[in-house]
Structure formats: C-alpha cells, structure tokens
C-alpha cells in the first residue's frame, strides 16, 4: 500500500449543447475550452463572467461534413487576437478556424481517410490519418507527406524537444525527426490510441489493450498503468505529475506515481480527458456532455447539480443493469403480482427499487411467494440468457430461411454440440439433414472452434458415432461459419433500366439548341449522326439479342464527340447512353479501347463532371456508368487501378440531398468492396470502408443507400482485410445504431456486423 497525498476531484460544471458524443477537447486557456463532437460541430466555451465556476457557449463552428475528432489551439497574434483552432474530421479534412468570427481560415485537403490527430510543430501543422500517412502543412499548403506506419495512425504528438511521436493500430509508436524514423517503441498489445507529453520525463501512450505507458525517449518503459477494464482512448498529464485517462469503461481515471487514486464514473464512454492549467480536468462523454472537475472547494458544483448528475448516472446504470438476462428498467413493478399465476411453480421477476426480485406462484394458497433477489454476475461479464425459464450460456437466434420464423437454440458450453443439435432439431420438428450445419453454427458462435470430439459419444437416437463429413467419426469438427443474413455480398449490382425514348428525345432537343446557336453549331450532330444514335438505342433496347448484335467504331466515336464537345449542362443523356452501352458485350469491348491509352475517356469524363459547379444530373449518370463497369471483368483492372481517383472525385456524394445520387454512390462503394475483396487490395478496401462509414454515419442518408453501405462494411470486415481498422473506427456503435433502426433490413445487416465484431 502506498500513502499518496491527493485531494479528490468533484464535479464543477457541465457543458451542454452538443447533440451527440463529445469526441475531443482542446484547452485554449483556463478561460476558453473547445469541444468537438460526432454531431459535426465544434463548440467554444468561455468562462461565465457572472459565475466563474461555469462556462457558457460562445461560438459554434460549422463546416465539417462528418464527425469531428482531434483539436489543437494556435496562440493569438496580431492578425488573430483570439487565436485559431485546428480540427480534424472523419470527412478527411483539416480546418483552421478564426476564433474571432468562427470562419474557416484554411481548408487543408489531402488525406484520403479519417484524420485522427493534429499537432503544432512551430508554425507548421502536422496531421495523422487512418490512411497511414503523416502530413505537414505550412501556410495552408501541403509541404510534406510520408507513410509512417503500415497500419492506420491514430495519434500524433510534438514533443518539447522537437521530435514527433506517432501511435498506430500496428501496436507501435514511432519517434520522428522530420520524416526520418529515429526509433520504434514496441510493447502495447493492441492499437495505440492516445498520446501526451509527460513534463520532464518523456511521453504517455494510451492503448486499446487497456493500459497506459510512460516512455523515455530512449525507448525505456518508465511506468505501466493498468486499471481500466476496456479500451483507453486518451491520456493527459499535468505539471503537478498527475495523469488522467479516458476509457470505454465509462471512467476517467486519475493517476499519481503510477497508482490510480480516483475514478470518475460517467454515464457513457469517456472519449477524451484534459487538464486545465489550474489542475481542473475536462472530460468528453458519449452522452453528449463535457464536464469540468475540480479539487478547489469554492469551485465545486452546488448540491442540486451534483444530485442531478448522480441521478443521471444512476438512471444510466439502471438502464444497463440486467437481472436474469432482462433489463432491470424493463421489468414490471410490484403491481404485476396482483394478477394470479396460471400454474404451480410459475415464476415471475419484478422490480423492487434497484433490484429484481423473483416470486413463485403457490397454487394451493393462491399467492405469490417471494424467492429472493435475482443476482447477475459482475458488470462486464456476459449475462447468461434465459430460455423457457432455464438459464443457458447461449441462446442463439437461428434463421433457417424459406420464410420460416427465427428459432431459439439454447446451448451450454458443457453440452456436446452434436447432442444439442439433434435434440433441438427433433424438438423443432426440423429435418436431421440440418444437423451438421447446426453443429458448425454452434461451434462458431460459442467460440469453440477447437472443439475436440469425445470418442465415447453415441448419438442418443441412433447409437452411432457422430459423423463429420470428410472426416472419420473421431476427428475434430471443422470450423463452422456463422449464419449471416446479408453478408458477404456476392456479385455486383447494376443500373440496367433506362428510358431510351427520353434519352433520344433529350439528345435531339439539345442538338437542335446547339445547331441554332452560331457559337456552338460546329459541335452539333448531323441528321445522319442523330439517326446513328437512334440505331444504337434500338440495339440496346433489344436485350434478348445482345449476343448477336454489335456496334461500329463510328458509334463509339460519335458518343465520345458528344461527351467531349457538348457543354456540361447537355452531357447527361449521352452519359446515360454510355451507362447502358457498357452492359452490352460488344459495346463494352469497343469502349475499353478508349480507356487504356493516354487519352482515357472515362477519366476525362470524371474530371469534366466533377469540376466546379458540378451538376447533379452529370454526377448521377457518371456514377451509374462506373457502377455498371463492374459487370464486365475487362474493366476490373482499370477500376482497381483508379479506385483512389474515382472515390476521391465523388466523395461528397454521400451527403447529397439527391437520394438517387446517394444510392448510386453507395452502390459504387458496394461494388468496389466486392472487387477489392476479390483482389485482396487492403489499401483500396480501407478507402472504401472509410467512405461507406460516412454514409452509415449520415443521419439523412436514404434507407437503401445506408443499407448498401452497411453491407459493404460487413463484407469488408468478414472477407476483406480491414476488420481491425473498422473496429478502430468504432464500427460497433454504427452496428448498434443500425440494430435500433425501424427498418428491418438495416436491423438485420447491423446484426450481421455485430456478429462479425464478436468473432475471434
């Protein structure tokens, strides 16, 4: 035991205003605090002039299109008397804000995926990203970029001595002088998530492995602090020597000399925790509230505020508490005992205060007799679910398809899976042909991949040994696959319905407009050329004869002329024609000749339609062209090679108010997921994952768009190489949100993703 002099922190005040998780904190001064949020905003809080204990909202900074994370403050100068704020976001951008008027001074674009960290290096800004790079920005311009790790980078920090430190999902930290790696720090067992300077000693790292480490620049571990029960997201240090950390376990822990001296419990995950210069602590919580904690008697919140926080904490814990596999707050009250039981021994659990109490029906005396409190294991330990009044290690949902309802399959780890499968199939009146599939399902979902079959086992119904296809009776069962409803996605989707008459009519109308305009008359088509377009439409309409019809080279040249020469506002019907042309075998074979050389038709088209003042009709038809290219394997190499350019070009489509464009873009991502999984392209998969997560996060996203993005995410996690990256992206919260949707298919794919997360 150690005797450590320490004054306990107590609540000072709450900063309320965000609509979603508070993700990051930046202490500008003791009088000014900035917070970032999943709600896409940054809020600046200033010390209340009337009540020095509290902070009031002074500015809301709007501009990011996805959730905002890391923040850094640039001190005031003559041009910016209140200083500037630097922010990084899931939208891949870094913004610099003028704190006088809340306007964006610089928009730093260059990262391909989420920005995870920002730090100041003298006059420069250095940012880290899931795209595995560190980038240096000077006066609003990118001056240096280098691949710093082989996995996503989660944090970057400048040390007082001038070096940079980066922390990564590869479990390591690296020390940098410029872009030269001086040393690699190994020791954490999982993602390195947070970094902080420890004055006069070195630096701190927080990890998904639940620990915090203090490192000397030599690479020596000076301290390891273990006490959190889940992911540690952030760490910070004070000049006094105190350390604070924030975790998924809902606690901000305060450490002194390597020992945890206090835990501040929160009603949600603690994403970030920072010290004010005066020693107070600011915490960012997933309940959308930032809180300030203090040891100074005159600054502690009044009793009413403390009681309100304690009540909120109690209600949150109550909502999470389970008894007998049931949520406590969903149990009936004592009035449920006014209704008589229906059979001797019937049990009922009711809520009494903060406890669940079990009663049994006494048929003879016609009354409910109290049995006692229902007690679950400690928090964080998996609850044992009930089925037909009996507690099991697992109660699985089994979807046997064919329109049949979901069946409940109870199972204990001590059971023999073959025995359990046979008894369940008989009970459910299902064919024994399902036996091996059910056994494999049990093994996978119970985590018993290495189950060894007991040679003494005899089938209770046939007396025979268990049969494992392809093996002798006594060998270990094969590893099973869980039953997913929507993942992995097989094959690609296309947009193969067209209003040909409308396309032809619109092209003719635009052509007549060009012909009557002296400036553009040379760009118009002749009567013969218009008739050729009509002939192309006739061929495309006749899908049953695609195998026997063909186009002339002049037909393709004609379409190219329109795409290259016609004004942007008149392009979209011709682009729509190309969308259908690529689905025709011969049309696709002619078109590909124009994308393999230096004059790449499709790249030129993408550039033209995504330039300033891009028109929704052009974006929609072009994205649909790209979607349909996946149907023809001849384009797969081109699509893979240019995936980064294509996804960057259309990256803003996810937030478009045009639902058709949203759907086309999400379909493009889904097709890319299928292709890049097949090609084992991890870098490409990561970029698609990042883009799909943006749609999944988008509150206003169309249901079908969100569904396709979730299928892409689940497929990439299940069969791709980016499951760990997705987990680092907090995909679990996205799955949880999907499972709470009112749309059945969103719920189902959310459950699929949740199942992938839980697989070892």
CSV table of C-alpha atoms in Angstrom, one decimal, residues 90-312:
chain,number,residue,atom,x,y,z
A,90,UNK,CA,-13.9,11.8,-40.4
A,91,UNK,CA,-14.5,13.8,-43.6
A,92,UNK,CA,-10.7,13.6,-44.3
A,93,UNK,CA,-10.1,17.3,-44.0
A,94,UNK,CA,-8.2,19.6,-41.6
A,95,UNK,CA,-9.7,23.0,-40.9
A,96,UNK,CA,-8.1,26.1,-39.4
A,97,UNK,CA,-10.7,28.4,-37.7
A,98,UNK,CA,-10.6,32.1,-36.8
A,99,UNK,CA,-11.9,32.2,-33.2
A,100,UNK,CA,-13.0,35.9,-33.6
A,101,UNK,CA,-15.7,35.2,-36.2
A,102,UNK,CA,-15.8,31.4,-36.3
A,103,UNK,CA,-14.9,31.3,-40.0
A,104,UNK,CA,-12.6,28.7,-41.7
A,105,UNK,CA,-9.3,30.3,-42.5
A,106,UNK,CA,-7.7,27.3,-44.2
A,107,UNK,CA,-9.2,24.0,-45.5
A,108,UNK,CA,-6.3,21.5,-45.7
A,109,UNK,CA,-7.2,18.7,-48.1
A,110,UNK,CA,-5.0,15.8,-48.9
A,111,UNK,CA,-5.8,12.9,-46.6
A,112,UNK,CA,-7.7,10.0,-48.1
A,113,UNK,CA,-9.3,8.8,-44.9
A,114,UNK,CA,-10.2,10.0,-41.4
A,115,UNK,CA,-7.9,12.5,-39.7
A,116,UNK,CA,-7.1,11.1,-36.3
A,117,UNK,CA,-4.6,13.6,-34.9
A,118,UNK,CA,-3.3,17.2,-35.2
A,119,UNK,CA,-0.4,18.8,-33.5
A,120,UNK,CA,1.6,22.0,-33.9
A,121,UNK,CA,5.3,21.9,-34.9
A,122,UNK,CA,6.4,25.6,-34.5
A,123,UNK,CA,4.5,27.3,-37.4
A,124,UNK,CA,3.5,24.1,-39.1
A,125,UNK,CA,0.5,21.8,-38.6
A,126,UNK,CA,1.2,18.0,-38.6
A,127,UNK,CA,-1.8,15.7,-39.1
A,128,UNK,CA,-2.2,11.9,-38.8
A,129,UNK,CA,-4.7,9.7,-40.6
A,130,UNK,CA,-6.1,6.2,-41.0
A,131,UNK,CA,-4.6,6.4,-44.5
A,132,UNK,CA,-1.2,5.6,-42.7
A,133,UNK,CA,0.4,8.9,-43.5
A,134,UNK,CA,1.6,11.9,-41.6
A,135,UNK,CA,1.3,15.3,-43.4
A,136,UNK,CA,3.0,18.6,-42.8
A,137,UNK,CA,1.1,21.8,-43.7
A,138,UNK,CA,2.7,25.2,-43.9
A,139,UNK,CA,0.7,28.4,-44.6
A,140,UNK,CA,-2.2,26.4,-45.8
A,141,UNK,CA,-0.2,24.2,-48.2
A,142,UNK,CA,0.9,20.6,-48.0
A,143,UNK,CA,4.7,20.6,-47.9
A,144,UNK,CA,5.5,17.1,-46.8
A,145,UNK,CA,3.8,13.7,-46.6
A,146,UNK,CA,5.1,10.3,-45.7
A,147,UNK,CA,3.8,6.8,-44.9
A,148,UNK,CA,4.7,6.5,-41.3
A,149,UNK,CA,3.2,3.1,-40.4
A,150,UNK,CA,1.8,0.0,-42.3
A,151,UNK,CA,-1.5,0.4,-40.4
A,152,UNK,CA,-3.8,3.3,-39.5
A,153,UNK,CA,-2.2,6.1,-37.5
A,154,UNK,CA,-4.3,7.0,-34.5
A,155,UNK,CA,-2.4,9.9,-32.9
A,156,UNK,CA,0.5,12.3,-33.4
A,157,UNK,CA,2.3,14.5,-30.9
A,158,UNK,CA,5.1,17.0,-30.9
A,159,UNK,CA,7.5,16.7,-28.0
A,160,UNK,CA,9.1,19.8,-26.3
A,161,UNK,CA,12.5,18.6,-27.7
A,162,UNK,CA,11.2,18.9,-31.3
A,163,UNK,CA,10.6,15.3,-32.3
A,164,UNK,CA,7.2,13.9,-33.4
A,165,UNK,CA,5.7,10.7,-32.0
A,166,UNK,CA,3.1,8.7,-33.8
A,167,UNK,CA,0.9,5.9,-32.5
A,168,UNK,CA,-0.7,3.3,-34.7
A,169,UNK,CA,-3.1,0.3,-35.0
A,170,UNK,CA,0.0,-1.8,-35.6
A,171,UNK,CA,0.5,-1.5,-31.7
A,172,UNK,CA,3.8,0.5,-32.1
A,173,UNK,CA,4.8,4.1,-31.6
A,174,UNK,CA,7.5,5.8,-33.7
A,175,UNK,CA,9.8,8.7,-32.9
A,176,UNK,CA,10.4,11.1,-35.9
A,177,UNK,CA,13.0,13.8,-36.7
A,178,UNK,CA,11.4,15.4,-39.7
A,179,UNK,CA,10.2,12.4,-41.8
A,180,UNK,CA,13.1,10.2,-40.5
A,181,UNK,CA,12.2,7.5,-38.1
A,182,UNK,CA,14.6,7.5,-35.1
A,183,UNK,CA,13.1,4.7,-33.1
A,184,UNK,CA,10.2,2.3,-32.8
A,185,UNK,CA,8.6,1.7,-29.4
A,186,UNK,CA,7.0,-1.8,-29.1
A,187,UNK,CA,5.2,-3.1,-26.0
A,188,UNK,CA,1.5,-2.4,-26.3
A,189,UNK,CA,-0.6,-5.5,-27.3
A,190,UNK,CA,-3.2,-3.5,-29.3
A,191,UNK,CA,-3.8,-0.2,-31.1
A,192,UNK,CA,-2.1,2.9,-29.7
A,193,UNK,CA,-4.9,5.4,-29.4
A,194,UNK,CA,-3.8,8.5,-27.4
A,195,UNK,CA,-0.5,10.4,-26.7
A,196,UNK,CA,0.5,13.1,-24.3
A,197,UNK,CA,3.7,14.9,-23.1
A,198,UNK,CA,4.8,14.0,-19.6
A,199,UNK,CA,6.7,17.1,-18.4
A,200,UNK,CA,10.5,16.5,-17.9
A,201,UNK,CA,10.2,12.7,-18.3
A,202,UNK,CA,9.0,11.7,-21.7
A,203,UNK,CA,5.6,10.9,-23.1
A,204,UNK,CA,2.5,8.8,-22.4
A,205,UNK,CA,0.6,6.4,-24.6
A,206,UNK,CA,-3.0,5.0,-24.2
A,207,UNK,CA,-4.0,1.8,-25.8
A,208,UNK,CA,-6.8,-0.5,-26.7
A,209,UNK,CA,-5.1,-3.1,-24.6
A,210,UNK,CA,-6.4,-1.2,-21.5
A,211,UNK,CA,-3.0,0.2,-20.4
A,212,UNK,CA,-1.2,3.5,-20.2
A,213,UNK,CA,2.6,3.6,-20.6
A,214,UNK,CA,5.1,6.3,-19.8
A,215,UNK,CA,8.1,6.1,-22.2
A,216,UNK,CA,11.5,7.7,-22.0
A,217,UNK,CA,12.8,8.9,-25.4
A,218,UNK,CA,15.4,6.1,-25.2
A,219,UNK,CA,12.5,3.6,-25.6
A,220,UNK,CA,12.5,2.5,-21.9
A,221,UNK,CA,9.1,2.0,-20.3
A,222,UNK,CA,9.3,4.0,-17.1
A,223,UNK,CA,5.7,3.2,-15.9
A,224,UNK,CA,2.8,1.0,-16.9
A,225,UNK,CA,-0.6,1.9,-15.5
A,226,UNK,CA,-3.2,-0.8,-15.6
A,227,UNK,CA,-6.7,-0.4,-14.1
A,228,UNK,CA,-9.1,0.3,-16.9
A,229,UNK,CA,-11.3,-2.6,-18.0
A,230,UNK,CA,-11.6,-1.6,-21.6
A,231,UNK,CA,-10.1,0.5,-24.4
A,232,UNK,CA,-8.2,3.6,-23.2
A,233,UNK,CA,-8.9,6.4,-25.7
A,234,UNK,CA,-7.0,9.3,-24.2
A,235,UNK,CA,-4.4,10.4,-21.8
A,236,UNK,CA,-3.1,13.7,-20.5
A,237,UNK,CA,-0.6,14.9,-17.9
A,238,UNK,CA,-0.3,18.0,-15.6
A,239,UNK,CA,2.7,19.8,-14.4
A,240,UNK,CA,1.9,18.5,-10.9
A,241,UNK,CA,2.7,15.0,-12.1
A,242,UNK,CA,-1.0,13.8,-12.1
A,243,UNK,CA,-2.2,11.8,-15.1
A,244,UNK,CA,-5.7,11.5,-16.4
A,245,UNK,CA,-7.1,8.8,-18.8
A,246,UNK,CA,-10.4,8.3,-20.5
A,247,UNK,CA,-11.8,4.9,-21.4
A,248,UNK,CA,-14.6,2.9,-23.0
A,249,UNK,CA,-15.2,1.5,-19.5
A,250,UNK,CA,-17.0,4.9,-18.6
A,251,UNK,CA,-14.4,6.1,-16.3
A,252,UNK,CA,-11.8,8.9,-16.3
A,253,UNK,CA,-9.0,7.6,-14.0
A,254,UNK,CA,-6.6,9.9,-12.2
A,255,UNK,CA,-3.1,8.5,-11.6
A,256,UNK,CA,-0.3,9.6,-9.2
A,257,UNK,CA,3.1,8.0,-9.2
A,258,UNK,CA,1.7,5.1,-11.3
A,259,UNK,CA,-1.2,4.4,-8.9
A,260,UNK,CA,-4.9,5.1,-9.7
A,261,UNK,CA,-6.0,7.4,-7.0
A,262,UNK,CA,-9.5,8.2,-8.2
A,263,UNK,CA,-12.1,7.0,-10.8
A,264,UNK,CA,-14.6,9.5,-12.2
A,265,UNK,CA,-17.6,7.5,-13.3
A,266,UNK,CA,-19.6,8.8,-16.4
A,267,UNK,CA,-22.9,7.9,-18.0
A,268,UNK,CA,-21.2,6.7,-21.1
A,269,UNK,CA,-17.8,6.2,-22.8
A,270,UNK,CA,-15.1,8.8,-22.0
A,271,UNK,CA,-13.6,9.8,-25.3
A,272,UNK,CA,-11.2,12.4,-24.1
A,273,UNK,CA,-9.8,13.9,-20.9
A,274,UNK,CA,-7.6,17.0,-20.5
A,275,UNK,CA,-6.1,19.1,-17.7
A,276,UNK,CA,-6.6,22.8,-17.4
A,277,UNK,CA,-3.5,24.7,-16.3
A,278,UNK,CA,-5.0,25.2,-12.9
A,279,UNK,CA,-5.3,21.5,-12.4
A,280,UNK,CA,-9.0,21.1,-13.1
A,281,UNK,CA,-10.0,18.3,-15.5
A,282,UNK,CA,-12.3,18.4,-18.6
A,283,UNK,CA,-13.9,15.1,-19.8
A,284,UNK,CA,-15.7,14.4,-23.1
A,285,UNK,CA,-18.5,11.8,-22.8
A,286,UNK,CA,-20.6,9.8,-25.3
A,287,UNK,CA,-23.8,11.2,-23.7
A,288,UNK,CA,-23.1,14.5,-25.5
A,289,UNK,CA,-21.9,16.4,-22.4
A,290,UNK,CA,-18.4,17.7,-21.5
A,291,UNK,CA,-17.8,18.0,-17.8
A,292,UNK,CA,-15.3,20.0,-15.7
A,293,UNK,CA,-14.0,18.5,-12.4
A,294,UNK,CA,-12.1,20.3,-9.7
A,295,UNK,CA,-10.4,19.9,-6.3
A,296,UNK,CA,-10.9,23.5,-5.3
A,297,UNK,CA,-13.6,23.8,-2.6
A,298,UNK,CA,-15.0,27.2,-3.8
A,299,UNK,CA,-15.5,25.8,-7.4
A,300,UNK,CA,-17.4,22.6,-6.7
A,301,UNK,CA,-20.9,22.4,-8.1
A,302,UNK,CA,-23.9,23.1,-5.8
A,303,UNK,CA,-25.7,20.1,-4.3
A,304,UNK,CA,-28.6,20.3,-6.7
A,305,UNK,CA,-26.2,19.9,-9.7
A,306,UNK,CA,-24.4,17.1,-8.0
A,307,UNK,CA,-27.7,15.3,-7.2
A,308,UNK,CA,-28.8,15.8,-10.8
A,309,UNK,CA,-25.6,14.2,-12.1
A,310,UNK,CA,-25.8,11.3,-9.6
A,311,UNK,CA,-29.4,10.7,-10.7
A,312,UNK,CA,-28.4,10.7,-14.4
